[in-house]
PDB file of C-alpha atoms in Angstrom:
ATOM      1  CA  MET A   1      35.945 144.671 140.816  1.00 40.00           C
ATOM      2  CA  ASN A   2      36.440 143.481 144.396  1.00 43.00           C
ATOM      3  CA  SER A   3      36.961 139.794 143.550  1.00 38.00           C
ATOM      4  CA  GLN A   4      39.519 139.287 146.322  1.00 41.00           C
ATOM      5  CA  ILE A   5      37.294 140.478 149.187  1.00 44.00           C
ATOM      6  CA  ARG A   6      37.614 138.225 152.266  1.00 46.00           C
ATOM      7  CA  PHE A   7      34.346 137.362 153.919  1.00 47.00           C
ATOM      8  CA  ALA A   8      33.752 137.424 157.624  1.00 50.00           C
ATOM      9  CA  PRO A   9      31.599 134.549 158.903  1.00 50.00           C
ATOM     10  CA  ASP A  10      28.618 136.885 159.301  1.00 62.00           C
ATOM     11  CA  LEU A  11      28.757 137.848 155.615  1.00 61.00           C
ATOM     12  CA  ARG A  12      28.840 134.196 154.565  1.00 67.00           C
ATOM     13  CA  GLY A  13      25.904 133.617 156.861  1.00 85.00           C
ATOM     14  CA  ALA A  14      24.132 136.573 155.270  1.00 92.00           C
ATOM     15  CA  SER A  15      24.454 134.939 151.847  1.00 95.00           C
ATOM     16  CA  GLY A  16      22.888 131.794 153.234  1.00 95.00           C
ATOM     17  CA  ASN A  17      20.035 133.794 154.718  1.00 96.00           C
ATOM     18  CA  ILE A  18      19.409 135.540 151.399  1.00 97.00           C
ATOM     19  CA  GLY A  19      19.446 132.209 149.587  1.00 97.00           C
ATOM     20  CA  ARG A  20      16.974 130.692 152.025  1.00 97.00           C
ATOM     21  CA  LEU A  21      14.706 133.705 151.641  1.00 98.00           C
ATOM     22  CA  ALA A  22      14.642 133.130 147.866  1.00 98.00           C
ATOM     23  CA  ILE A  23      13.664 129.484 148.315  1.00 98.00           C
ATOM     24  CA  ARG A  24      11.013 130.463 150.853  1.00 98.00           C
ATOM     25  CA  ALA A  25       9.563 132.973 148.365  1.00 98.00           C
ATOM     26  CA  LEU A  26       9.364 130.286 145.675  1.00 98.00           C
ATOM     27  CA  LEU A  27       7.705 127.897 148.134  1.00 98.00           C
ATOM     28  CA  THR A  28       5.175 130.573 149.056  1.00 98.00           C
ATOM     29  CA  GLU A  29       4.215 130.892 145.400  1.00 98.00           C
ATOM     30  CA  LEU A  30       4.152 127.126 144.851  1.00 98.00           C
ATOM     31  CA  THR A  31       1.862 126.356 147.791  1.00 98.00           C
ATOM     32  CA  LEU A  32      -0.667 129.065 146.978  1.00 98.00           C
ATOM     33  CA  HIS A  33      -4.185 128.105 145.880  1.00 97.00           C
ATOM     34  CA  PRO A  34      -6.339 129.208 144.089  1.00 96.00           C
ATOM     35  CA  LYS A  35      -3.874 130.194 141.400  1.00 97.00           C
ATOM     36  CA  PRO A  36      -5.326 130.286 137.847  1.00 98.00           C
ATOM     37  CA  GLY A  37      -3.811 127.658 135.569  1.00 98.00           C
ATOM     38  CA  LEU A  38      -0.778 127.062 137.766  1.00 98.00           C
ATOM     39  CA  VAL A  39       0.511 124.033 139.662  1.00 98.00           C
ATOM     40  CA  SER A  40      -0.436 123.988 143.356  1.00 98.00           C
ATOM     41  CA  PRO A  41      -0.849 121.397 146.125  1.00 97.00           C
ATOM     42  CA  VAL A  42      -4.465 120.974 144.981  1.00 97.00           C
ATOM     43  CA  ASP A  43      -3.944 120.158 141.289  1.00 97.00           C
ATOM     44  CA  ASN A  44      -1.634 120.501 138.283  1.00 98.00           C
ATOM     45  CA  GLY A  45      -3.440 123.471 136.782  1.00 98.00           C
ATOM     46  CA  ALA A  46      -3.146 123.620 133.013  1.00 98.00           C
ATOM     47  CA  HIS A  47      -0.072 121.352 133.024  1.00 97.00           C
ATOM     48  CA  ASP A  48       0.027 117.684 132.133  1.00 95.00           C
ATOM     49  CA  ASP A  49       3.821 117.354 132.414  1.00 94.00           C
ATOM     50  CA  MET A  50       4.452 118.603 135.955  1.00 97.00           C
ATOM     51  CA  ASN A  51       2.963 118.571 139.446  1.00 97.00           C
ATOM     52  CA  LEU A  52       3.785 119.660 142.979  1.00 98.00           C
ATOM     53  CA  THR A  53       6.418 116.930 143.354  1.00 98.00           C
ATOM     54  CA  THR A  54       8.173 118.124 140.192  1.00 98.00           C
ATOM     55  CA  PHE A  55       8.466 121.610 141.636  1.00 98.00           C
ATOM     56  CA  VAL A  56       9.647 120.410 145.046  1.00 98.00           C
ATOM     57  CA  ARG A  57      12.384 118.336 143.406  1.00 98.00           C
ATOM     58  CA  SER A  58      13.421 121.401 141.438  1.00 98.00           C
ATOM     59  CA  LEU A  59      13.554 123.595 144.548  1.00 98.00           C
ATOM     60  CA  LEU A  60      15.659 121.030 146.387  1.00 97.00           C
ATOM     61  CA  ALA A  61      18.091 121.061 143.470  1.00 97.00           C
ATOM     62  CA  LEU A  62      18.262 124.868 143.513  1.00 97.00           C
ATOM     63  CA  ARG A  63      18.925 125.445 147.216  1.00 95.00           C
ATOM     64  CA  SER A  64      22.687 125.822 146.834  1.00 97.00           C
ATOM     65  CA  TYR A  65      22.321 128.028 143.744  1.00 98.00           C
ATOM     66  CA  PHE A  66      20.726 130.961 145.504  1.00 98.00           C
ATOM     67  CA  THR A  67      23.296 130.931 148.317  1.00 97.00           C
ATOM     68  CA  ALA A  68      26.130 130.662 145.784  1.00 97.00           C
ATOM     69  CA  ILE A  69      24.873 133.540 143.659  1.00 98.00           C
ATOM     70  CA  ALA A  70      24.356 135.693 146.771  1.00 98.00           C
ATOM     71  CA  GLU A  71      28.005 135.056 147.679  1.00 97.00           C
ATOM     72  CA  ALA A  72      29.105 135.795 144.116  1.00 97.00           C
ATOM     73  CA  GLY A  73      27.172 139.032 144.181  1.00 98.00           C
ATOM     74  CA  ALA A  74      28.678 139.998 147.534  1.00 97.00           C
ATOM     75  CA  ARG A  75      32.189 139.850 146.079  1.00 96.00           C
ATOM     76  CA  GLU A  76      31.083 141.614 142.884  1.00 97.00           C
ATOM     77  CA  ALA A  77      31.702 138.627 140.639  1.00 98.00           C
ATOM     78  CA  PRO A  78      31.581 139.397 136.901  1.00 98.00           C
ATOM     79  CA  PHE A  79      28.578 138.597 134.743  1.00 98.00           C
ATOM     80  CA  VAL A  80      30.207 135.481 133.291  1.00 97.00           C
ATOM     81  CA  GLU A  81      30.455 133.906 136.738  1.00 98.00           C
ATOM     82  CA  LEU A  82      26.803 134.603 137.515  1.00 98.00           C
ATOM     83  CA  GLN A  83      25.926 133.222 134.087  1.00 97.00           C
ATOM     84  CA  ARG A  84      27.886 130.044 134.816  1.00 97.00           C
ATOM     85  CA  LEU A  85      26.086 129.599 138.138  1.00 98.00           C
ATOM     86  CA  GLY A  86      22.746 130.010 136.372  1.00 97.00           C
ATOM     87  CA  ILE A  87      23.616 127.491 133.662  1.00 96.00           C
ATOM     88  CA  GLU A  88      24.728 124.964 136.285  1.00 98.00           C
ATOM     89  CA  ALA A  89      21.533 125.556 138.268  1.00 98.00           C
ATOM     90  CA  GLU A  90      19.417 124.985 135.177  1.00 97.00           C
ATOM     91  CA  ARG A  91      21.213 121.707 134.521  1.00 97.00           C
ATOM     92  CA  ARG A  92      20.523 120.570 138.084  1.00 98.00           C
ATOM     93  CA  MET A  93      16.887 121.599 137.737  1.00 98.00           C
ATOM     94  CA  LEU A  94      16.445 119.623 134.508  1.00 97.00           C
ATOM     95  CA  ALA A  95      18.185 116.601 136.004  1.00 98.00           C
ATOM     96  CA  ALA A  96      15.895 116.726 139.040  1.00 98.00           C
ATOM     97  CA  THR A  97      12.702 117.131 136.990  1.00 98.00           C
ATOM     98  CA  GLY A  98      13.438 114.761 134.121  1.00 97.00           C
ATOM     99  CA  GLY A  99      13.961 117.587 131.643  1.00 97.00           C
ATOM    100  CA  ILE A 100      10.983 119.733 132.656  1.00 96.00           C
ATOM    101  CA  ASN A 101      11.414 123.497 132.966  1.00 95.00           C
ATOM    102  CA  THR A 102       9.961 124.481 136.322  1.00 97.00           C
ATOM    103  CA  HIS A 103      12.119 127.415 137.431  1.00 97.00           C
ATOM    104  CA  ARG A 104      14.116 128.776 134.483  1.00 94.00           C
ATOM    105  CA  GLY A 105      12.545 132.212 134.914  1.00 93.00           C
ATOM    106  CA  ALA A 106      13.316 132.248 138.629  1.00 97.00           C
ATOM    107  CA  ILE A 107      16.904 131.127 138.055  1.00 97.00           C
ATOM    108  CA  PHE A 108      17.333 134.153 135.803  1.00 96.00           C
ATOM    109  CA  CYS A 109      15.390 137.010 137.375  1.00 97.00           C
ATOM    110  CA  LEU A 110      15.353 136.013 141.043  1.00 98.00           C
ATOM    111  CA  GLY A 111      18.982 134.958 140.708  1.00 98.00           C
ATOM    112  CA  PHE A 112      20.045 138.490 139.775  1.00 98.00           C
ATOM    113  CA  LEU A 113      17.972 139.991 142.588  1.00 98.00           C
ATOM    114  CA  VAL A 114      19.658 137.608 145.027  1.00 98.00           C
ATOM    115  CA  ALA A 115      23.091 138.563 143.687  1.00 98.00           C
ATOM    116  CA  ALA A 116      22.244 142.246 144.075  1.00 98.00           C
ATOM    117  CA  ALA A 117      21.018 141.653 147.631  1.00 98.00           C
ATOM    118  CA  GLY A 118      24.319 139.929 148.417  1.00 98.00           C
ATOM    119  CA  TRP A 119      26.310 142.852 147.007  1.00 97.00           C
ATOM    120  CA  ARG A 120      24.313 145.493 148.860  1.00 97.00           C
ATOM    121  CA  ARG A 121      24.240 143.662 152.194  1.00 96.00           C
ATOM    122  CA  ALA A 122      28.012 143.137 152.077  1.00 96.00           C
ATOM    123  CA  ARG A 123      28.381 146.911 151.786  1.00 95.00           C
ATOM    124  CA  GLY A 124      25.798 147.861 154.384  1.00 95.00           C
ATOM    125  CA  LEU A 125      23.381 149.330 151.822  1.00 97.00           C
ATOM    126  CA  ASP A 126      19.603 149.189 151.942  1.00 96.00           C
ATOM    127  CA  LEU A 127      17.810 146.248 150.320  1.00 97.00           C
ATOM    128  CA  GLN A 128      14.860 148.106 148.829  1.00 95.00           C
ATOM    129  CA  GLY A 129      13.642 146.990 145.406  1.00 95.00           C
ATOM    130  CA  GLU A 130      14.816 150.080 143.544  1.00 97.00           C
ATOM    131  CA  GLY A 131      18.303 149.669 144.945  1.00 98.00           C
ATOM    132  CA  LEU A 132      18.389 146.006 143.930  1.00 98.00           C
ATOM    133  CA  THR A 133      17.474 146.713 140.315  1.00 97.00           C
ATOM    134  CA  GLU A 134      19.885 149.642 140.177  1.00 98.00           C
ATOM    135  CA  THR A 135      22.659 147.329 141.346  1.00 98.00           C
ATOM    136  CA  VAL A 136      21.744 144.618 138.825  1.00 98.00           C
ATOM    137  CA  LEU A 137      21.805 147.064 135.918  1.00 98.00           C
ATOM    138  CA  GLN A 138      24.932 148.840 137.072  1.00 98.00           C
ATOM    139  CA  LEU A 139      27.015 145.717 137.645  1.00 98.00           C
ATOM    140  CA  TRP A 140      25.599 143.138 135.230  1.00 98.00           C
ATOM    141  CA  GLY A 141      23.165 144.891 132.887  1.00 97.00           C
ATOM    142  CA  LYS A 142      25.639 145.088 130.009  1.00 96.00           C
ATOM    143  CA  GLY A 143      26.212 141.338 130.165  1.00 96.00           C
ATOM    144  CA  VAL A 144      22.475 140.624 130.267  1.00 95.00           C
ATOM    145  CA  ALA A 145      21.929 142.813 127.196  1.00 93.00           C
ATOM    146  CA  GLU A 146      24.799 141.272 125.239  1.00 91.00           C
ATOM    147  CA  VAL A 147      23.756 137.699 125.980  1.00 86.00           C
ATOM    148  CA  GLY A 148      20.179 138.596 125.071  1.00 68.00           C
ATOM    149  CA  ARG A 149      21.231 139.609 121.574  1.00 63.00           C
ATOM    150  CA  ALA A 150      22.961 136.259 121.093  1.00 55.00           C
ATOM    151  CA  ALA A 151      20.391 134.099 122.915  1.00 57.00           C
ATOM    152  CA  PRO A 152      19.292 130.881 121.177  1.00 58.00           C
ATOM    153  CA  ASP A 153      15.795 130.479 119.782  1.00 60.00           C
ATOM    154  CA  SER A 154      13.134 129.529 122.333  1.00 65.00           C
ATOM    155  CA  HIS A 155       9.378 129.687 122.900  1.00 65.00           C
ATOM    156  CA  GLY A 156       9.829 132.969 124.750  1.00 69.00           C
ATOM    157  CA  ALA A 157      12.088 134.488 122.082  1.00 74.00           C
ATOM    158  CA  ARG A 158       9.617 133.567 119.352  1.00 78.00           C
ATOM    159  CA  VAL A 159       6.613 135.159 121.052  1.00 79.00           C
ATOM    160  CA  ILE A 160       8.650 138.269 121.889  1.00 78.00           C
ATOM    161  CA  ARG A 161       9.488 138.653 118.196  1.00 78.00           C
ATOM    162  CA  ARG A 162       5.965 137.856 117.043  1.00 81.00           C
ATOM    163  CA  TYR A 163       4.023 140.043 119.455  1.00 83.00           C
ATOM    164  CA  GLY A 164       6.616 142.626 120.484  1.00 79.00           C
ATOM    165  CA  ALA A 165       6.143 141.583 124.088  1.00 80.00           C
ATOM    166  CA  ARG A 166       8.548 142.312 126.913  1.00 84.00           C
ATOM    167  CA  GLY A 167       9.967 139.061 128.241  1.00 87.00           C
ATOM    168  CA  ALA A 168      11.910 138.440 131.455  1.00 90.00           C
ATOM    169  CA  ARG A 169      15.172 139.794 130.017  1.00 91.00           C
ATOM    170  CA  GLU A 170      13.483 142.935 128.736  1.00 92.00           C
ATOM    171  CA  GLU A 171      11.717 143.432 132.069  1.00 95.00           C
ATOM    172  CA  LEU A 172      15.040 143.152 133.868  1.00 96.00           C
ATOM    173  CA  LEU A 173      16.763 145.628 131.558  1.00 96.00           C
ATOM    174  CA  ALA A 174      13.853 148.045 132.043  1.00 96.00           C
ATOM    175  CA  GLY A 175      14.366 147.907 135.819  1.00 97.00           C
ATOM    176  CA  LEU A 176      11.630 145.350 136.604  1.00 98.00           C
ATOM    177  CA  PRO A 177       8.714 147.807 136.442  1.00 97.00           C
ATOM    178  CA  THR A 178       5.997 145.172 136.874  1.00 98.00           C
ATOM    179  CA  LEU A 179       7.679 143.877 140.020  1.00 98.00           C
ATOM    180  CA  LEU A 180       8.391 147.252 141.616  1.00 98.00           C
ATOM    181  CA  GLU A 181       5.404 149.312 140.436  1.00 98.00           C
ATOM    182  CA  VAL A 182       2.686 146.641 140.509  1.00 98.00           C
ATOM    183  CA  ALA A 183       3.579 143.475 142.421  1.00 98.00           C
ATOM    184  CA  VAL A 184       5.388 144.711 145.530  1.00 98.00           C
ATOM    185  CA  PRO A 185       2.942 147.577 146.225  1.00 98.00           C
ATOM    186  CA  ALA A 186      -0.045 145.241 145.733  1.00 98.00           C
ATOM    187  CA  LEU A 187       1.442 142.644 148.065  1.00 98.00           C
ATOM    188  CA  ARG A 188       2.280 145.122 150.811  1.00 98.00           C
ATOM    189  CA  GLU A 189      -1.062 146.912 150.611  1.00 98.00           C
ATOM    190  CA  ALA A 190      -2.985 143.635 150.800  1.00 98.00           C
ATOM    191  CA  LEU A 191      -0.854 142.416 153.701  1.00 98.00           C
ATOM    192  CA  GLN A 192      -1.513 145.635 155.587  1.00 98.00           C
ATOM    193  CA  GLN A 193      -5.253 145.477 154.909  1.00 98.00           C
ATOM    194  CA  THR A 194      -5.863 141.760 155.481  1.00 98.00           C
ATOM    195  CA  SER A 195      -2.961 140.497 157.656  1.00 98.00           C
ATOM    196  CA  CYS A 196      -3.309 137.310 155.602  1.00 98.00           C
ATOM    197  CA  ALA A 197      -0.454 135.978 153.462  1.00 98.00           C
ATOM    198  CA  GLU A 198      -2.788 133.829 151.345  1.00 98.00           C
ATOM    199  CA  ARG A 199      -5.151 136.659 150.410  1.00 98.00           C
ATOM    200  CA  ALA A 200      -2.251 139.053 149.870  1.00 98.00           C
ATOM    201  CA  SER A 201      -0.608 136.551 147.507  1.00 98.00           C
ATOM    202  CA  VAL A 202      -3.798 136.129 145.478  1.00 98.00           C
ATOM    203  CA  GLN A 203      -4.320 139.896 145.280  1.00 98.00           C
ATOM    204  CA  CYS A 204      -0.716 140.375 144.177  1.00 98.00           C
ATOM    205  CA  LEU A 205      -0.919 137.586 141.594  1.00 98.00           C
ATOM    206  CA  PHE A 206      -4.065 139.028 140.016  1.00 99.00           C
ATOM    207  CA  ALA A 207      -2.536 142.512 139.953  1.00 98.00           C
ATOM    208  CA  ILE A 208       0.453 141.078 138.071  1.00 98.00           C
ATOM    209  CA  MET A 209      -1.728 139.063 135.673  1.00 98.00           C
ATOM    210  CA  ALA A 210      -3.705 142.199 134.838  1.00 98.00           C
ATOM    211  CA  GLU A 211      -0.578 144.022 133.628  1.00 97.00           C
ATOM    212  CA  LEU A 212       2.232 141.618 132.694  1.00 97.00           C
ATOM    213  CA  GLN A 213       2.914 140.716 129.074  1.00 94.00           C
ATOM    214  CA  ASP A 214       3.273 137.085 130.120  1.00 95.00           C
ATOM    215  CA  THR A 215       5.191 135.176 127.449  1.00 92.00           C
ATOM    216  CA  ASN A 216       3.928 131.867 128.853  1.00 92.00           C
ATOM    217  CA  LEU A 217       0.368 132.947 128.068  1.00 95.00           C
ATOM    218  CA  LEU A 218       1.391 134.214 124.644  1.00 94.00           C
ATOM    219  CA  HIS A 219       3.070 130.895 123.885  1.00 92.00           C
ATOM    220  CA  ARG A 220       0.092 128.825 125.016  1.00 93.00           C
ATOM    221  CA  GLY A 221      -2.819 130.978 123.884  1.00 95.00           C
ATOM    222  CA  GLY A 222      -1.478 133.705 121.644  1.00 94.00           C
ATOM    223  CA  LEU A 223      -2.599 137.297 122.030  1.00 95.00           C
ATOM    224  CA  GLU A 224      -6.174 136.125 122.607  1.00 97.00           C
ATOM    225  CA  GLY A 225      -5.093 134.027 125.592  1.00 97.00           C
ATOM    226  CA  LEU A 226      -3.072 136.863 127.119  1.00 97.00           C
ATOM    227  CA  VAL A 227      -5.910 139.371 126.734  1.00 97.00           C
ATOM    228  CA  PHE A 228      -8.400 136.886 128.177  1.00 98.00           C
ATOM    229  CA  VAL A 229      -6.377 136.442 131.377  1.00 98.00           C
ATOM    230  CA  GLN A 230      -5.547 140.145 131.677  1.00 98.00           C
ATOM    231  CA  ASN A 231      -9.204 141.152 131.342  1.00 98.00           C
ATOM    232  CA  ALA A 232     -10.373 138.454 133.762  1.00 98.00           C
ATOM    233  CA  ALA A 233      -7.783 139.578 136.318  1.00 98.00           C
ATOM    234  CA  ARG A 234      -8.899 143.197 135.975  1.00 98.00           C
ATOM    235  CA  ARG A 235     -12.534 142.209 136.495  1.00 98.00           C
ATOM    236  CA  PHE A 236     -11.524 140.307 139.643  1.00 98.00           C
ATOM    237  CA  LEU A 237      -9.727 143.366 140.996  1.00 98.00           C
ATOM    238  CA  ASP A 238     -12.499 145.770 139.976  1.00 98.00           C
ATOM    239  CA  ALA A 239     -14.997 143.605 141.866  1.00 98.00           C
ATOM    240  CA  GLY A 240     -13.009 144.099 145.068  1.00 98.00           C
ATOM    241  CA  GLY A 241     -10.314 141.463 144.670  1.00 98.00           C
ATOM    242  CA  VAL A 242      -9.717 139.477 147.838  1.00 98.00           C
ATOM    243  CA  HIS A 243     -11.765 142.011 149.802  1.00 98.00           C
ATOM    244  CA  ALA A 244     -14.974 140.745 148.155  1.00 98.00           C
ATOM    245  CA  ARG A 245     -16.911 138.013 149.951  1.00 97.00           C
ATOM    246  CA  ASP A 246     -16.868 135.716 146.914  1.00 98.00           C
ATOM    247  CA  TRP A 247     -13.200 136.253 146.040  1.00 98.00           C
ATOM    248  CA  ARG A 248     -12.209 132.614 146.395  1.00 98.00           C
ATOM    249  CA  GLN A 249     -14.967 131.338 144.119  1.00 98.00           C
ATOM    250  CA  ARG A 250     -14.164 133.993 141.520  1.00 98.00           C
ATOM    251  CA  ALA A 251     -10.508 132.972 141.577  1.00 98.00           C
ATOM    252  CA  LEU A 252     -11.477 129.304 141.292  1.00 98.00           C
ATOM    253  CA  ASP A 253     -13.735 130.091 138.332  1.00 98.00           C
ATOM    254  CA  LEU A 254     -10.834 131.677 136.468  1.00 98.00           C
ATOM    255  CA  HIS A 255      -8.652 128.728 137.427  1.00 98.00           C
ATOM    256  CA  GLY A 256     -11.170 126.403 135.786  1.00 98.00           C
ATOM    257  CA  ASP A 257     -11.259 128.570 132.663  1.00 98.00           C
ATOM    258  CA  CYS A 258      -7.459 128.602 132.418  1.00 98.00           C
ATOM    259  CA  VAL A 259      -7.273 124.828 132.796  1.00 98.00           C
ATOM    260  CA  ALA A 260      -9.906 124.366 130.093  1.00 98.00           C
ATOM    261  CA  LEU A 261      -8.062 126.759 127.754  1.00 98.00           C
ATOM    262  CA  HIS A 262      -4.620 125.334 128.646  1.00 97.00           C
ATOM    263  CA  LEU A 263      -3.427 128.736 129.877  1.00 98.00           C
ATOM    264  CA  SER A 264      -0.783 129.124 132.582  1.00 97.00           C
ATOM    265  CA  PRO A 265       0.578 132.547 133.646  1.00 98.00           C
ATOM    266  CA  GLY A 266       4.014 131.278 134.609  1.00 96.00           C
ATOM    267  CA  GLY A 267       5.624 134.696 134.259  1.00 95.00           C
ATOM    268  CA  ALA A 268       3.172 136.103 136.793  1.00 98.00           C
ATOM    269  CA  ALA A 269       4.026 133.266 139.191  1.00 98.00           C
ATOM    270  CA  ASP A 270       7.746 134.125 138.943  1.00 97.00           C
ATOM    271  CA  CYS A 271       6.922 137.786 139.605  1.00 98.00           C
ATOM    272  CA  LEU A 272       4.852 136.865 142.675  1.00 98.00           C
ATOM    273  CA  ALA A 273       7.803 134.911 144.113  1.00 98.00           C
ATOM    274  CA  ALA A 274      10.115 137.845 143.396  1.00 98.00           C
ATOM    275  CA  ALA A 275       7.681 140.182 145.180  1.00 98.00           C
ATOM    276  CA  TRP A 276       7.769 137.999 148.300  1.00 98.00           C
ATOM    277  CA  PHE A 277      11.572 137.965 148.127  1.00 98.00           C
ATOM    278  CA  VAL A 278      11.822 141.754 147.869  1.00 98.00           C
ATOM    279  CA  HIS A 279       9.270 142.182 150.657  1.00 98.00           C
ATOM    280  CA  GLY A 280      11.067 139.644 152.849  1.00 97.00           C
ATOM    281  CA  LEU A 281      14.364 141.516 152.562  1.00 97.00           C
ATOM    282  CA  SER A 282      12.786 144.490 154.317  1.00 92.00           C
ATOM    283  CA  GLN A 283      11.460 142.486 157.279  1.00 88.00           C
TER     284      GLN A 283
END
């Protein structure tokens, strides 16, 4: 471990840039609409305990976290240090939101991607998605797996046990296949075809919803709720996605259904933000 590495000012600045890119990716997800069941600037989606202001407060509380974990990654800090940074970030988030979980998934998954980006940039390596996940697993995967076995009971842990689903930890240990094989390609293809960040985000989100075993949906609606959203997302994509003339109305219709059924694909939202982060690193 290179814990005593001395940083040049440009490397410290690089950590700040990586941290800001993570926040920008989360803001891009937050401000998107239509976004089935999720909080946006237009409404609270299927949530009665949080709104746009709740999320903005959370993001303001997390700004220093992403820079700090990028720096920690750059000097190859051990898993326990990254874990401590994540726990502190979660405490700040809950303090800022009055105890509401807005970004726990992002603190975990995006946090490790940010750390990996810091490590690779400090060593002049590429910042492609496959390299990021390889770095996460190589340097911190053992710690993630060990903590996962001892993790306390939670909504996510219960639905993973009940349905055999793959939660955020399992996705990370598998190399983030939904992010790298579904989300990032869908985002980049839609950006190339439409030159529109909004439409590309919607296309990417629906591609994720069609495939992800979203534990938020399983918690709120059981297997029936998950299958409902997956099938609706596939129908949207099969009908042309954002390339169809009526794409916005179709997305709004599913948003209304999700609100009525109290369904919110929060895992898909986290994956969309991660896709923007990975894409942004290559720009």
